[in-house]
Coordinates of C-alpha atoms and ligand atoms in Angstrom, one line a residue:
X23 CA 88.5 124.5 70.0
X24 CA 91.8 122.2 70.4
X25 CA 91.0 119.2 69.6
X26 CA 92.0 118.0 65.7
X27 CA 94.3 120.9 65.3
X28 CA 97.9 120.2 64.5
X29 CA 98.9 121.7 68.0
X30 CA 97.1 119.3 69.8
X31 CA 98.4 116.4 67.9
X32 CA 101.9 118.0 68.6
X33 CA 101.6 118.1 72.3
X34 CA 100.2 114.4 72.2
X35 CA 102.6 113.1 70.1
X36 CA 105.3 114.8 72.3
X37 CA 104.0 113.5 75.5
X38 CA 103.1 109.9 74.3
X39 CA 106.9 110.0 73.0
X40 CA 108.4 110.9 75.8
X41 CA 106.1 109.4 78.8
X42 CA 103.8 106.7 77.4
X43 CA 100.8 108.9 78.7
X44 CA 98.2 108.7 75.8
X45 CA 96.0 111.7 75.4
X46 CA 93.0 110.7 73.6
X47 CA 90.3 112.9 72.1
X48 CA 88.6 113.4 75.4
X49 CA 91.9 115.3 76.7
X50 CA 91.6 118.6 75.0
X51 CA 90.4 120.6 77.9
X52 CA 93.2 119.0 80.2
X53 CA 95.8 120.2 77.7
X54 CA 94.6 123.8 77.2
X55 CA 93.7 123.7 81.1
X56 CA 97.3 122.3 82.2
X57 CA 99.5 124.3 79.4
X58 CA 98.0 128.0 80.5
X59 CA 100.5 128.2 83.4
X60 CA 103.1 127.0 81.2
X61 CA 102.6 129.3 78.5
X62 CA 101.9 132.4 80.7
X63 CA 105.6 131.4 82.7
X64 CA 107.0 131.7 78.9
X65 CA 104.9 134.7 77.9
X66 CA 103.4 132.9 74.8
X67 CA 99.5 134.0 74.3
X68 CA 98.3 130.5 72.3
X69 CA 99.0 127.0 72.1
X70 CA 100.1 127.4 68.7
X71 CA 103.2 130.0 70.0
X72 CA 104.1 127.5 72.4
X73 CA 104.5 124.6 70.1
X74 CA 105.8 127.1 67.7
X75 CA 108.9 128.1 70.3
X76 CA 109.5 124.3 71.1
X77 CA 110.5 123.6 67.5
X78 CA 111.7 126.8 66.2
X79 CA 114.2 127.2 69.4
X80 CA 114.6 123.2 69.7
X81 CA 113.6 124.1 73.1
X82 CA 114.1 120.3 74.9
X83 CA 113.8 122.0 78.5
X84 CA 110.3 124.1 77.6
X85 CA 109.2 120.1 75.9
X86 CA 110.0 118.6 79.2
X87 CA 108.1 121.1 81.1
X88 CA 105.3 120.8 78.8
X89 CA 105.4 116.8 79.3
X90 CA 105.6 117.3 82.5
X91 CA 102.5 119.7 83.1
X92 CA 100.5 116.6 81.4
X93 CA 101.0 114.0 83.9
X94 CA 98.8 113.3 86.3
X95 CA 100.5 113.2 90.4
X96 CA 97.1 112.4 91.7
X97 CA 98.3 110.3 95.3
X98 CA 97.5 110.2 98.7
X99 CA 99.3 108.5 101.9
X100 CA 97.8 104.6 102.6
X101 CA 96.0 105.3 99.1
X102 CA 92.6 102.9 99.0
X103 CA 93.7 101.4 102.5
X104 CA 93.3 97.6 101.8
X105 CA 96.6 97.1 100.0
X106 CA 98.3 98.5 103.0
X107 CA 96.6 96.2 105.3
X108 CA 97.4 93.4 103.2
X109 CA 101.2 94.5 102.9
X110 CA 101.3 94.9 106.7
X111 CA 99.4 91.5 107.3
X112 CA 100.5 89.2 104.5
X113 CA 103.4 90.4 102.5
X114 CA 105.8 92.2 104.3
X115 CA 105.5 89.2 106.9
X116 CA 106.4 86.6 104.2
X117 CA 109.0 88.5 102.7
X118 CA 110.6 89.0 105.7
X119 CA 110.6 85.4 107.0
X120 CA 112.9 84.0 103.8
X121 CA 116.5 84.2 104.3
X122 CA 118.1 86.5 102.3
X123 CA 121.9 87.4 102.3
X124 CA 121.0 91.2 100.9
X125 CA 118.8 93.8 101.8
X126 CA 114.9 93.7 100.8
X127 CA 114.7 95.1 97.9
X128 CA 111.3 97.8 97.4
X129 CA 110.9 99.4 94.1
X130 CA 108.0 102.3 94.4
X131 CA 107.4 103.0 90.5
X132 CA 105.8 106.3 89.1
X133 CA 106.0 107.6 93.1
X134 CA 104.9 110.9 92.2
X135 CA 104.9 113.5 95.3
X136 CA 106.1 110.5 97.8
X137 CA 103.0 109.7 99.7
X138 CA 103.3 106.0 98.6
X139 CA 107.1 105.1 99.5
X140 CA 106.6 107.1 102.4
X141 CA 103.4 105.0 103.8
X142 CA 105.3 101.6 102.8
X143 CA 108.4 103.1 105.0
X144 CA 106.1 104.2 107.7
X145 CA 105.0 100.3 107.5
X146 CA 108.7 99.4 108.3
X147 CA 109.4 101.5 110.9
X148 CA 106.6 100.5 112.4
X149 CA 106.3 97.0 112.2
X150 CA 109.9 95.8 110.8
X151 CA 112.3 98.5 112.7
X152 CA 115.3 96.0 111.9
X153 CA 114.3 96.2 108.3
X154 CA 114.0 100.2 108.4
X155 CA 117.0 100.1 110.2
X156 CA 119.6 99.3 107.1
X157 CA 118.2 95.5 106.1
X158 CA 115.8 97.1 103.4
X159 CA 116.0 99.9 101.0
X160 CA 112.8 101.6 99.2
X161 CA 113.9 103.2 96.1
X162 CA 111.3 105.5 94.7
X163 CA 111.3 106.7 91.2
X164 CA 109.0 109.2 88.9
X165 CA 109.6 111.0 85.3
X166 CA 108.4 114.1 86.9
X167 CA 111.5 116.4 88.3
X168 CA 108.7 118.5 90.3
X169 CA 107.0 115.6 91.8
X170 CA 110.1 114.6 93.2
X171 CA 111.5 118.0 94.6
X172 CA 108.3 117.6 96.3
X173 CA 108.9 114.0 97.4
X174 CA 112.5 115.0 98.7
X175 CA 111.4 117.9 100.8
X176 CA 109.0 115.6 102.5
X177 CA 106.7 118.3 103.4
X178 CA 102.8 118.0 103.1
X179 CA 100.2 120.3 103.5
X180 CA 97.2 120.0 106.1
X181 CA 94.7 118.7 102.9
X182 CA 97.5 116.1 101.7
X183 CA 97.8 114.7 105.5
X184 CA 93.8 114.9 105.8
X185 CA 93.7 112.4 102.8
X186 CA 94.9 109.1 104.3
X187 CA 97.2 109.4 107.3
X188 CA 95.6 108.0 110.4
X189 CA 96.0 110.3 113.7
X190 CA 98.2 108.0 115.6
X191 CA 100.7 107.7 112.6
X192 CA 100.6 111.5 112.4
X193 CA 101.7 111.8 115.8
X194 CA 104.6 109.6 115.5
X195 CA 105.8 110.0 112.0
X196 CA 105.4 113.9 111.4
X197 CA 106.6 116.9 112.6
X198 CA 104.9 120.2 112.6
X199 CA 107.0 123.0 110.5
X200 CA 105.9 126.4 109.2
X201 CA 102.1 125.4 109.1
X202 CA 103.0 122.1 107.1
X203 CA 103.9 118.8 108.1
X204 CA 107.3 117.3 107.5
X205 CA 107.8 113.6 107.4
X206 CA 110.3 112.6 110.2
X207 CA 114.0 111.8 109.3
X208 CA 113.6 108.3 110.4
X209 CA 111.2 107.6 107.7
X210 CA 112.8 109.8 105.0
X211 CA 116.3 108.2 105.5
X212 CA 114.3 104.6 104.4
X213 CA 113.7 106.2 100.9
X214 CA 115.6 107.2 98.1
X215 CA 114.1 109.0 95.4
X216 CA 115.6 108.8 91.6
X217 CA 114.0 110.6 88.3
X218 CA 113.4 107.3 86.1
X219 CA 111.7 107.0 83.0
X220 CA 109.6 103.6 82.7
X221 CA 109.3 103.1 79.1
X222 CA 113.1 103.9 78.7
X223 CA 115.1 103.2 82.2
X224 CA 115.6 99.3 83.6
X225 CA 114.2 99.0 87.3
X226 CA 116.7 100.6 89.9
X227 CA 117.5 97.3 91.8
X228 CA 118.2 94.3 91.2
X229 CA 116.2 91.3 92.4
X230 CA 113.1 93.0 93.5
X231 CA 111.4 91.9 96.5
X232 CA 108.4 94.2 96.2
X233 CA 107.3 96.5 93.5
X234 CA 104.6 99.0 93.9
X235 CA 103.6 100.2 90.0
X236 CA 100.0 101.9 91.0
X237 CA 98.0 103.8 88.7
X238 CA 100.6 104.7 86.2
X239 CA 99.9 101.9 83.6
X240 CA 96.4 103.3 83.5
X241 CA 97.5 106.0 81.4
X242 CA 99.7 104.4 78.7
X243 CA 98.6 102.2 75.7
X244 CA 98.6 98.5 75.7
X245 CA 101.8 97.5 74.2
X246 CA 103.7 100.5 76.5
X247 CA 101.9 98.7 79.2
X248 CA 103.2 95.1 78.4
X249 CA 106.8 96.5 77.7
X250 CA 107.0 98.0 81.2
X251 CA 105.3 95.2 83.1
X252 CA 107.9 92.5 81.3
X253 CA 111.0 94.2 82.5
X254 CA 109.8 95.1 85.8
X255 CA 108.7 90.9 85.9
X256 CA 112.2 90.2 85.0
X257 CA 113.8 92.2 87.5
X258 CA 111.9 90.5 90.2
X259 CA 113.2 87.9 92.9
X260 CA 112.0 84.5 93.3
X261 CA 108.8 85.2 95.5
X262 CA 108.8 88.8 94.5
X263 CA 105.3 90.8 94.6
X264 CA 103.9 93.3 92.6
X265 CA 101.0 95.6 93.3
X266 CA 99.3 97.5 90.5
X267 CA 96.6 100.3 91.1
X268 CA 93.1 98.9 92.0
X269 CA 91.9 99.3 88.8
X270 CA 94.7 97.7 87.0
X271 CA 94.3 94.7 86.0
X272 CA 96.0 91.6 83.6
X273 CA 99.8 91.3 83.5
X274 CA 99.6 89.3 80.7
X275 CA 102.3 87.0 79.7
X276 CA 104.6 88.5 82.1
X277 CA 105.1 85.2 84.2
X278 CA 103.7 86.0 87.5
X279 CA 100.8 84.1 89.2
X280 CA 97.8 86.1 91.0
X281 CA 97.8 86.1 94.9
X282 CA 94.7 87.5 96.5
X283 CA 94.4 89.2 100.2
X284 CA 90.9 90.5 100.9
X285 CA 90.0 92.7 97.8
X286 CA 93.7 93.1 97.0
X287 CA 95.4 91.6 94.2
X288 CA 99.2 90.7 94.1
X289 CA 101.4 89.5 91.4
X290 CA 103.9 86.7 92.8
X291 CA 107.1 85.7 90.6
X292 CA 107.6 82.1 91.3
X293 CA 110.5 81.1 88.6
X294 CA 113.8 81.1 90.3
X295 CA 115.8 82.9 88.0
X296 CA 115.6 86.7 87.3
X297 CA 117.7 88.2 84.1
X298 CA 118.8 91.5 86.2
X299 CA 122.1 92.7 87.0
X300 CA 123.5 91.1 90.0
Ligands
SAM414 C1 98.8 108.9 89.4 S1 100.2 109.3 89.9 C2 100.5 108.1 90.8 C3 101.1 108.0 92.2 C4 101.2 106.7 92.9 N1 102.0 105.7 92.0 C5 99.7 106.4 93.4 O1 98.9 105.7 93.1 O2 99.4 107.1 94.6 C6 101.2 108.5 88.3 C7 103.0 109.2 88.2 O3 103.1 108.3 87.2 C8 104.4 109.2 86.8 N2 104.7 108.9 85.2 C9 104.2 109.1 84.4 N3 104.5 108.6 83.2 C10 105.7 107.9 83.6 C11 106.7 107.6 83.3 N4 107.2 107.4 81.9 N5 107.7 106.9 83.7 C12 107.9 107.2 85.0 N6 107.0 107.9 85.7 C13 105.9 108.2 85.1 C14 104.1 110.3 86.7 O4 104.6 111.8 86.9 C15 102.6 110.5 88.4 O5 103.4 111.2 89.2

């Protein structure tokens, strides 16, 4: 059994140091199953050999591969439904009414394989075509280079489409390609994907009007969660909104006010100053 071994502790430390993701004692099985393909690719038979290879050869690329293998990229189009209803019916109308002399800045943090930012982009194209035409930008970021490759491709399987894409949306915003579905160019064009580590890097846009940071803080420990939230909050525009995952609660002292729309809780920044760069 892996738990309690020096190798498990090494992987656990590596993953937490680089990504913030905490692997507690219940995650031994996950480490074994997720690292098996990495070991196979590199021709090593045991976890001890894999850890030995990272240490001996000072293998940063291999360490990165191990960390990425341990990240959970679970996502879906229009995940949880209600937050997207609230975005469409309340948040986007409010944000678009406010006068501003710059594009509407939307940051989708921890965007995994892209379903979430593409869902927001489809809302814009359908309901705010003037924004989708250059007056809004969605920057979607993730730590995982593999997730970003998939996201940028905009190609999704039948199963991924089946998880959340309504039939009319499928007809409007996807094209069939080689037995899969490809997001239409006018939706793709609204989203820019960038690699970014929430633990280390500053938010990718100044004066954020809308931040989606869903289902990622849940993997971090308390201090990392607080630091990431604080940094994001400090870059939000006056009147900007933050949306977390449905099981992710308190934003502590990030200075944000809770605003509820139906079952969905948003966090709004009410102070005029944001402390980001212009
Ligand atoms: C469960 S997915 C959430 C996807 C999407 N936000 C959603 O709710 O459907 C979590 C994502 O967080 C990313 N992630 C984990 N640690 C990260 C970090 N330190 N910086 C940036 N992204 C990270 C993972 O690569 C993964 O794609």
